[in-house]
XYZ file of C-alpha atoms in Angstrom:
623
model
C 61.703 138.647 94.627
C 65.032 137.292 93.436
C 66.488 134.022 94.653
C 69.057 135.951 96.711
C 66.457 138.105 98.502
C 64.811 137.534 101.873
C 61.865 139.184 103.576
C 62.610 141.436 106.546
C 60.875 139.032 108.920
C 62.990 136.125 107.626
C 66.210 137.934 108.520
C 64.952 138.217 112.105
C 63.272 134.849 112.562
C 65.072 132.405 110.254
C 68.083 133.651 108.292
C 69.861 135.972 110.698
C 73.635 136.288 111.227
C 75.249 132.871 111.538
C 72.571 131.052 109.533
C 73.493 129.139 106.379
C 71.478 129.810 103.222
C 71.440 127.811 99.997
C 71.867 129.867 96.828
C 71.603 128.483 93.282
C 75.338 127.794 92.929
C 76.714 127.816 96.465
C 75.927 128.029 100.154
C 76.618 131.142 102.227
C 76.530 132.145 105.869
C 74.682 135.370 106.664
C 77.147 138.001 107.845
C 77.151 139.741 111.214
C 75.859 143.269 111.781
C 79.190 144.842 110.806
C 78.656 143.442 107.314
C 75.180 144.899 106.775
C 74.945 147.853 104.381
C 73.309 150.370 106.742
C 74.409 153.574 104.990
C 72.081 156.405 104.070
C 68.391 155.569 104.071
C 68.880 151.803 103.913
C 67.160 151.242 107.265
C 64.485 152.623 109.555
C 64.953 153.144 113.292
C 62.276 151.487 115.429
C 61.416 153.128 118.716
C 60.440 150.759 121.524
C 62.014 151.991 124.804
C 60.649 149.060 126.842
C 62.413 146.594 124.582
C 65.748 148.400 124.242
C 66.024 149.149 127.963
C 65.253 145.572 128.909
C 67.761 144.161 126.410
C 70.448 146.560 127.637
C 69.998 145.261 131.170
C 69.759 141.571 130.354
C 72.546 141.387 127.779
C 74.886 143.392 130.023
C 74.156 140.959 132.874
C 75.067 138.049 130.583
C 78.311 139.727 129.472
C 77.124 140.074 125.880
C 76.975 143.884 125.944
C 79.382 146.409 127.389
C 77.909 148.120 130.467
C 76.514 151.555 129.703
C 75.998 150.836 125.978
C 72.803 152.344 124.610
C 71.098 150.110 122.080
C 68.943 151.145 119.162
C 66.709 149.011 116.977
C 67.007 149.105 113.208
C 65.280 147.292 110.393
C 67.426 145.156 108.057
C 68.732 147.099 105.036
C 66.382 147.632 102.097
C 67.251 149.090 98.705
C 65.757 152.540 98.209
C 64.924 151.918 94.555
C 65.574 149.469 91.743
C 67.909 151.850 89.895
C 70.791 151.347 92.330
C 73.840 149.768 90.783
C 74.436 147.514 93.753
C 71.325 146.854 95.888
C 71.591 147.365 99.625
C 71.878 144.138 101.489
C 73.820 141.844 103.794
C 77.258 140.448 103.008
C 77.178 136.650 103.019
C 80.574 134.866 102.819
C 80.744 131.561 100.958
C 80.459 128.664 103.392
C 81.289 125.829 103.316
C 84.272 126.022 100.966
C 84.267 122.275 100.176
C 82.190 121.224 97.153
C 81.128 117.938 95.584
C 81.133 117.484 91.798
C 77.819 116.438 90.283
C 79.515 114.141 87.787
C 79.205 110.587 89.107
C 81.799 107.846 88.721
C 80.572 104.279 89.233
C 82.584 101.344 90.484
C 82.630 98.450 92.948
C 84.003 98.155 96.457
C 84.094 94.754 98.189
C 81.699 93.432 95.551
C 79.169 96.249 96.069
C 78.219 98.827 93.451
C 79.304 102.290 94.480
C 78.972 105.838 93.220
C 81.563 108.454 93.936
C 81.905 112.166 93.263
C 85.022 114.299 93.411
C 85.562 116.436 96.535
C 87.102 119.840 95.734
C 87.807 123.198 97.369
C 86.457 126.649 96.502
C 89.832 127.733 95.183
C 89.919 124.693 92.863
C 86.884 125.869 90.886
C 87.041 127.823 87.643
C 87.592 131.539 88.096
C 84.465 132.560 86.140
C 81.722 132.465 88.725
C 83.252 129.528 90.632
C 80.502 127.255 89.330
C 82.408 124.375 87.760
C 85.367 122.141 88.392
C 87.667 121.312 85.468
C 89.188 117.837 85.562
C 92.706 117.137 84.298
C 91.329 115.783 81.012
C 89.345 118.977 80.366
C 85.926 117.681 81.450
C 83.796 120.150 83.380
C 81.367 119.366 86.168
C 78.863 121.455 88.090
C 79.392 121.442 91.840
C 77.257 121.627 94.967
C 78.318 122.530 98.519
C 79.095 119.557 100.725
C 76.316 118.716 103.151
C 78.454 118.446 106.270
C 80.184 121.089 108.376
C 81.530 121.195 111.930
C 80.277 123.242 114.867
C 80.618 123.371 118.626
C 78.192 124.039 121.453
C 79.223 127.719 121.639
C 77.904 128.353 118.132
C 81.295 128.384 116.388
C 81.266 127.067 112.838
C 84.010 125.838 110.523
C 84.759 123.668 107.521
C 85.720 120.109 108.269
C 89.388 119.534 107.505
C 88.687 116.424 105.472
C 92.338 115.701 104.723
C 93.234 115.741 108.418
C 90.143 113.720 109.365
C 90.941 111.014 106.801
C 94.756 110.918 107.119
C 95.507 112.324 110.547
C 98.974 113.899 110.670
C 100.118 112.058 107.518
C 100.401 114.570 104.632
C 98.658 113.595 101.398
C 97.590 115.572 98.337
C 95.836 112.811 96.387
C 92.302 113.505 95.057
C 89.380 112.816 97.407
C 85.846 111.576 96.723
C 82.500 111.194 98.447
C 81.571 107.533 97.963
C 78.068 106.149 98.461
C 76.724 102.618 98.549
C 73.081 101.915 97.743
C 70.380 104.582 97.793
C 69.887 105.096 101.528
C 71.000 108.133 103.480
C 72.583 105.950 106.148
C 75.922 107.507 107.258
C 77.413 104.032 107.308
C 76.855 103.833 103.532
C 78.689 107.111 102.846
C 82.463 107.506 103.078
C 85.160 110.032 102.295
C 87.848 108.187 100.333
C 91.276 109.288 99.142
C 93.268 108.238 96.133
C 95.893 106.816 98.493
C 93.380 104.264 99.803
C 92.499 105.917 103.124
C 88.824 106.271 103.914
C 86.465 107.532 106.618
C 82.882 106.410 107.122
C 80.536 109.245 108.056
C 79.243 107.025 110.827
C 82.652 107.360 112.463
C 82.586 111.135 111.923
C 79.747 111.339 114.445
C 81.983 109.961 117.201
C 82.909 112.574 119.854
C 86.234 114.213 119.123
C 86.653 112.554 115.730
C 86.606 115.915 113.929
C 89.168 117.479 116.248
C 89.072 120.579 118.413
C 87.173 123.790 117.645
C 89.312 126.757 116.609
C 86.648 129.286 117.591
C 85.930 130.299 113.988
C 83.032 132.670 113.354
C 82.673 132.921 109.543
C 79.639 135.218 109.863
C 81.933 137.749 111.595
C 85.015 136.861 109.505
C 87.108 136.284 112.634
C 87.886 133.903 115.449
C 86.536 134.126 118.967
C 89.072 136.184 120.966
C 88.351 133.949 123.970
C 89.323 130.874 121.979
C 87.474 127.597 122.305
C 88.997 124.096 122.228
C 85.677 122.252 122.582
C 85.109 119.045 120.648
C 83.626 119.628 117.209
C 80.363 117.972 116.221
C 79.234 116.933 112.759
C 76.414 119.155 111.573
C 74.272 118.665 108.483
C 74.287 122.010 106.716
C 70.592 121.972 105.790
C 69.307 120.559 109.095
C 66.961 122.590 111.275
C 69.318 122.452 114.279
C 72.023 124.538 112.583
C 70.540 127.860 113.708
C 68.005 128.760 116.394
C 67.431 132.536 116.572
C 67.040 134.225 119.956
C 64.226 136.715 119.477
C 62.718 139.030 122.089
C 59.153 140.188 121.400
C 56.922 142.775 123.069
C 53.545 144.319 122.364
C 53.752 148.117 122.258
C 51.715 149.863 124.939
C 50.062 153.292 124.750
C 51.090 156.313 126.776
C 47.992 157.691 128.444
C 48.774 161.405 128.636
C 48.220 164.658 126.774
C 48.437 165.328 123.042
C 52.068 166.454 123.196
C 53.126 163.187 124.873
C 51.354 161.223 122.155
C 53.139 163.180 119.426
C 56.533 162.800 121.103
C 55.969 159.057 121.484
C 55.121 158.741 117.792
C 58.354 160.559 116.893
C 60.545 158.874 119.510
C 62.567 157.118 116.782
C 63.421 160.497 115.219
C 64.274 161.854 118.678
C 66.466 158.903 119.703
C 69.621 161.028 119.715
C 68.122 163.912 121.705
C 69.885 164.309 125.053
C 69.195 167.980 125.876
C 66.806 170.833 125.149
C 69.293 172.151 122.625
C 69.137 168.860 120.749
C 65.375 169.334 120.391
C 65.946 172.625 118.578
C 68.430 170.929 116.256
C 65.967 168.116 115.554
C 63.307 170.675 114.633
C 65.736 172.455 112.359
C 67.069 169.499 110.432
C 64.175 167.003 110.546
C 61.089 168.220 108.626
C 58.966 165.514 110.193
C 59.755 166.709 113.716
C 59.322 170.333 112.733
C 55.896 169.752 111.194
C 54.530 167.849 114.207
C 56.246 169.567 117.147
C 56.944 173.036 115.758
C 54.275 174.849 117.816
C 55.447 173.346 121.124
C 58.250 174.669 123.344
C 61.547 172.809 123.227
C 61.608 172.409 127.005
C 58.120 170.849 127.066
C 59.090 168.422 124.305
C 62.240 167.349 126.138
C 60.281 166.963 129.377
C 57.791 164.595 127.713
C 60.632 162.656 126.101
C 62.307 162.187 129.474
C 59.038 160.958 131.002
C 58.687 158.330 128.279
C 62.272 157.160 128.766
C 61.974 157.071 132.564
C 58.754 155.098 132.275
C 60.486 152.594 129.995
C 63.328 152.148 132.524
C 60.866 151.498 135.342
C 58.823 149.161 133.152
C 61.948 147.250 132.097
C 62.487 146.052 135.650
C 59.520 143.705 135.447
C 58.272 141.091 133.028
C 57.051 142.557 129.713
C 53.986 140.355 129.925
C 52.989 141.853 133.264
C 52.939 145.328 131.738
C 50.888 144.098 128.801
C 48.419 142.239 131.019
C 47.925 145.309 133.209
C 46.872 147.333 130.164
C 44.650 144.705 128.534
C 42.933 143.672 131.788
C 42.348 147.239 133.008
C 38.633 147.010 132.217
C 38.608 150.453 130.605
C 36.020 150.790 127.820
C 38.726 152.174 125.519
C 42.436 151.400 125.719
C 44.732 153.710 123.783
C 43.715 156.163 121.067
C 41.601 155.402 118.009
C 44.072 156.969 115.590
C 45.729 155.584 112.433
C 49.198 156.048 113.961
C 48.307 154.603 117.374
C 50.399 151.671 118.551
C 47.516 150.099 120.467
C 43.786 150.610 120.404
C 41.356 148.200 122.059
C 37.842 148.112 123.502
C 36.636 146.119 126.504
C 33.316 144.661 125.367
C 30.254 144.802 127.626
C 29.456 141.365 128.988
C 26.099 141.198 127.264
C 27.868 141.739 123.923
C 29.714 138.392 124.081
C 28.283 136.287 126.958
C 25.438 134.508 125.174
C 22.878 133.519 127.844
C 21.898 130.499 125.730
C 25.491 129.287 125.421
C 25.998 125.619 126.218
C 29.123 126.387 128.185
C 29.792 127.931 131.585
C 31.326 131.368 130.935
C 31.621 132.422 134.568
C 35.378 131.841 134.502
C 35.800 134.582 131.864
C 35.882 138.067 133.341
C 36.335 140.217 130.232
C 36.771 140.007 126.477
C 38.761 142.768 124.798
C 38.624 143.449 121.061
C 42.080 144.682 120.060
C 41.471 146.730 116.906
C 45.113 147.656 116.427
C 48.362 146.520 117.985
C 52.052 146.697 117.195
C 54.434 143.807 117.810
C 58.181 144.502 117.875
C 60.582 141.557 117.558
C 64.334 141.927 118.016
C 67.104 139.421 117.204
C 69.912 139.419 119.790
C 71.727 136.097 119.280
C 71.388 132.471 118.241
C 72.244 128.938 119.304
C 73.088 125.721 117.489
C 72.031 122.115 118.180
C 69.420 123.193 120.775
C 66.965 126.077 120.916
C 67.228 128.258 124.019
C 63.780 128.103 125.639
C 61.711 131.197 126.363
C 60.284 131.579 129.848
C 56.537 131.502 130.313
C 56.508 135.134 131.440
C 58.091 136.278 128.171
C 61.437 137.237 129.695
C 64.954 136.053 128.864
C 65.958 133.280 131.222
C 69.554 132.548 132.142
C 69.290 128.938 131.034
C 72.386 126.767 131.178
C 71.946 124.633 128.087
C 74.606 122.309 126.789
C 74.876 125.005 124.099
C 75.479 128.733 124.580
C 74.170 131.734 122.692
C 76.479 133.147 120.022
C 76.781 136.872 119.215
C 75.550 138.402 115.956
C 78.155 141.201 116.016
C 81.489 142.095 117.559
C 80.630 145.439 119.158
C 77.594 146.939 117.365
C 75.420 149.304 119.401
C 72.243 148.335 117.559
C 70.186 145.219 116.976
C 67.997 144.187 114.024
C 64.272 144.355 114.617
C 60.957 144.475 112.792
C 57.608 145.943 113.708
C 54.384 144.242 112.706
C 50.840 145.558 112.905
C 47.668 143.598 113.408
C 44.636 142.897 115.584
C 43.561 140.408 118.188
C 41.325 139.184 121.001
C 42.271 139.292 124.667
C 40.407 137.068 127.147
C 40.770 137.784 130.852
C 40.109 134.718 132.995
C 38.967 134.804 136.615
C 42.027 134.003 138.679
C 39.960 132.825 141.668
C 38.049 130.334 139.487
C 41.309 128.849 138.226
C 42.645 128.707 141.808
C 39.526 126.816 142.953
C 39.859 124.387 140.044
C 43.514 123.784 140.901
C 42.603 122.966 144.506
C 39.987 120.406 143.525
C 40.721 116.876 144.671
C 40.204 115.603 141.125
C 42.728 118.060 139.635
C 45.643 117.352 141.949
C 46.632 113.936 140.461
C 46.887 115.464 136.987
C 48.896 118.355 138.374
C 51.322 115.902 139.983
C 51.732 113.970 136.710
C 52.543 117.170 134.832
C 55.087 118.094 137.498
C 56.656 114.644 137.214
C 56.882 115.011 133.429
C 58.557 118.371 133.858
C 61.026 116.758 136.258
C 62.044 114.266 133.564
C 62.275 116.968 130.884
C 64.467 119.336 132.900
C 67.253 116.764 133.153
C 68.300 117.588 129.591
C 69.720 120.917 130.844
C 73.210 121.002 132.280
C 72.404 123.205 135.263
C 69.455 125.570 135.618
C 66.436 124.340 133.644
C 63.527 126.626 132.737
C 61.173 126.852 135.662
C 57.873 125.003 135.564
C 55.380 127.545 134.178
C 52.619 126.300 136.444
C 49.573 124.163 135.794
C 47.426 127.315 135.260
C 49.770 128.112 132.368
C 49.270 124.617 130.903
C 45.519 125.166 131.152
C 45.553 128.584 129.464
C 48.088 127.460 126.875
C 45.828 124.554 125.915
C 42.800 126.856 125.689
C 44.793 129.224 123.476
C 45.756 126.483 121.024
C 42.190 125.179 120.895
C 40.875 128.676 120.169
C 43.484 129.380 117.491
C 42.490 126.244 115.597
C 38.784 127.098 115.824
C 39.246 130.766 114.928
C 41.041 129.717 111.751
C 37.970 127.696 110.753
C 35.569 130.456 111.785
C 37.384 133.444 110.234
C 39.305 131.846 107.396
C 42.749 132.860 108.629
C 45.643 130.534 107.724
C 46.615 128.546 110.810
C 50.188 129.834 110.750
C 49.093 133.503 110.654
C 47.855 133.536 114.261
C 50.070 134.022 117.309
C 49.561 133.853 121.048
C 50.632 135.504 124.293
C 49.684 133.476 127.370
C 49.501 135.350 130.667
C 49.684 133.073 133.725
C 51.742 135.288 135.976
C 52.293 135.004 139.682
C 54.883 135.085 142.421
C 55.495 131.321 142.187
C 55.955 128.997 139.218
C 55.869 125.791 141.235
C 52.362 125.042 140.043
C 50.577 127.304 142.521
C 48.052 130.068 142.004
C 48.499 132.550 139.163
C 47.672 136.127 140.079
C 47.113 137.260 136.477
C 45.426 134.978 133.929
C 44.613 135.736 130.322
C 45.401 134.955 126.704
C 45.953 137.185 123.687
C 45.387 135.682 120.242
C 46.458 138.009 117.475
C 47.698 138.281 113.939
C 50.396 140.668 112.758
C 52.280 141.182 109.512
C 55.251 143.359 108.641
C 54.470 146.569 106.827
C 50.686 146.230 107.129
C 48.682 149.023 108.704
C 46.196 146.676 110.295
C 44.285 143.702 108.890
C 40.792 142.972 107.631
C 39.190 142.862 111.076
C 38.353 139.169 111.139
C 39.620 138.623 114.671
C 37.905 141.687 116.085
C 34.641 140.624 114.456
C 34.971 137.222 116.116
C 35.137 138.715 119.637
C 31.324 138.936 120.116
C 31.056 135.272 119.042
C 33.736 134.064 121.448
C 31.249 131.938 123.462
C 30.223 129.971 120.389
C 33.813 129.676 119.168
C 34.984 128.393 122.562
C 32.153 125.843 122.700
C 32.970 124.510 119.233
C 36.693 124.381 120.029
C 36.133 122.329 123.180
C 33.616 120.061 121.507
C 36.145 119.343 118.754
C 38.719 118.287 121.379
C 36.538 115.562 122.857
C 37.786 113.103 120.255
C 41.205 113.334 118.642
C 41.973 111.540 115.394
C 44.831 109.847 117.244
C 42.697 108.583 120.120
C 42.970 106.422 122.140
C 46.777 106.793 121.843
C 46.626 110.564 122.368
C 44.147 110.434 125.267
C 46.179 107.757 127.037
C 49.500 109.586 126.760
C 51.049 110.408 130.096
C 54.047 112.665 130.832
C 57.015 110.313 131.096
C 60.781 110.145 130.781
C 61.033 108.390 127.412
C 59.983 110.911 124.774
C 61.933 114.177 125.037
C 59.662 117.208 124.816
C 56.661 114.891 124.972
C 57.386 114.602 128.677
C 55.847 118.070 129.091
C 52.587 116.995 127.441
C 49.511 115.227 128.618
C 46.931 114.389 125.969
C 48.228 116.537 123.100
C 49.362 115.784 119.563
C 49.257 117.199 116.037
C 45.707 115.955 115.686
C 44.348 118.152 118.472
C 46.451 120.803 120.252
C 49.819 121.178 118.544
C 50.074 124.109 116.129
C 52.794 125.606 113.935
C 55.784 126.453 116.114
C 55.842 129.955 114.609
C 52.416 130.483 116.199
C 53.267 129.054 119.621
C 55.239 131.182 122.067
C 56.918 128.232 123.779
C 57.581 125.705 120.971
C 54.508 123.516 121.580
C 55.506 122.596 125.120
C 53.201 122.179 128.156
C 49.865 121.199 126.602
C 47.120 118.885 127.860
C 43.509 118.725 126.637
C 42.609 116.562 129.634
C 42.703 119.804 131.636
C 40.005 121.287 129.391
C 37.352 118.676 128.724
C 36.626 115.026 129.482
C 38.431 112.628 127.152
C 37.950 108.909 126.664
C 40.780 108.364 129.161
C 39.822 110.775 131.976
C 37.351 113.474 132.930
C 37.999 114.282 136.565
C 40.443 117.156 135.977
C 38.576 119.022 133.213
C 38.117 122.776 133.728
C 35.076 122.869 131.443
C 33.207 119.878 132.798
C 30.025 120.415 130.803
C 29.644 121.797 127.276
């Protein structure tokens, strides 16, 4: 892989449109969808009607998609072969266009030793590769992009006009430098100085309004926002993690339980995306060898009928939470879910109770109704926007919430009718919990005080949102989320999976999120990787040992390496996201944020087992 190449999953999850990427000689911003080379066979269409239909509805409601627009999902562009003169890829404009020379000039300011480096523009660099700056005396210096840019809460991004910031309306064309005192990274020790004597401390650049008004620039789209802006610009460190938070929608593909023809049509739904009539089916057979080979013996009318059924089912399914549809399939109790076929999107088996419920287990398993071994699943993730400064939270039911953050989601295209997506294949374990057992635990006198503390912590946390905060997911969700994290950590030790390779889907779904009963309770722990046709089966093999794994996971949580500080932590109003936590830290329940579906929020091991601080509210009172 070259230094200028990214994996498909990175383009969706990390370096999508609007994100800044460091290259060996410069920094660039990843271009919008109009600047992706999608000609010929550079991409693959991904068929997931549930996902596209839901995004069409939600994005149209938010005014980010024209009503009636039909979306399609496409993979990022990939070069067909290494012999191409210019590999397929994504255009990435140079940004920022201010650079700092690496050649250091030393001096003194007010009796203090200082170091300063020349500040230059992109157009000031040599014309051969734009890698060096040539001083007036002929000296040459390598350059690096300046670390600071300006952005607003709508996601707009622009270069800082350093001359205006330092001089105001006074014109000046004298050379400028970045001057540093000492070796600390303190903004107060770094200044932008001009040959005329004017200077600006970076500490002052953080003041509201000091950088001026936003012009609505969108360098990833090579334009300006037609709606304008005018918000106050904020200083943004180019390499900081808060420069780009992708908005990704993820679903687990579900099987279509019908005849053989329906299964074949579903497998070829990506190739049949443009079919709108029976006549189109005949054309697809004629010009697409793949369709002809699979569907040739079947009548065109029957094929179109099955295609319409699949699309209608997706529209109906899109009206409810994607997690509810997934839970309904996994918790059906059927011995076999889906088809055991290499091309199947989902195949799982509900294990008999005597296959996993060890009678000698030192833990009460009555709260677990079923364990499902998911031999094969497909996860589809789609990028539809991004935010800066703050990440837009995902709701506990897996849907897109209309959250009024201080920041707003920015578009990744001007008017494209497709979105970038990836499909990943893997395996997993689904555990269906007894909803009535969780309801009884929630009503216990000993559980109510902890429930009230978690609600109070949520009340403090939600004040960070300007208007509508994400709804409280419910104390049953906090319970299941904590169990999921405990199991992921233990499964990694048991199966040898890297901790960051596992993911979760927590199902605590009900008519109310005010901390009441959840009508559907379960967790799915799975692993998935792009381009893989399944994994080695480690998770599926662990399903019969789930009683032992759960016991070991809970036993490990009794003592945290950060106790008693961790055990004594209470949800409060002084620690940001920590206000959503009870006893939880990186020593016990927190995992990689790429593995957690809700950014490590709403966790509490006190709900699971007795700790040195409390034991009254534990769900598993004896292990």
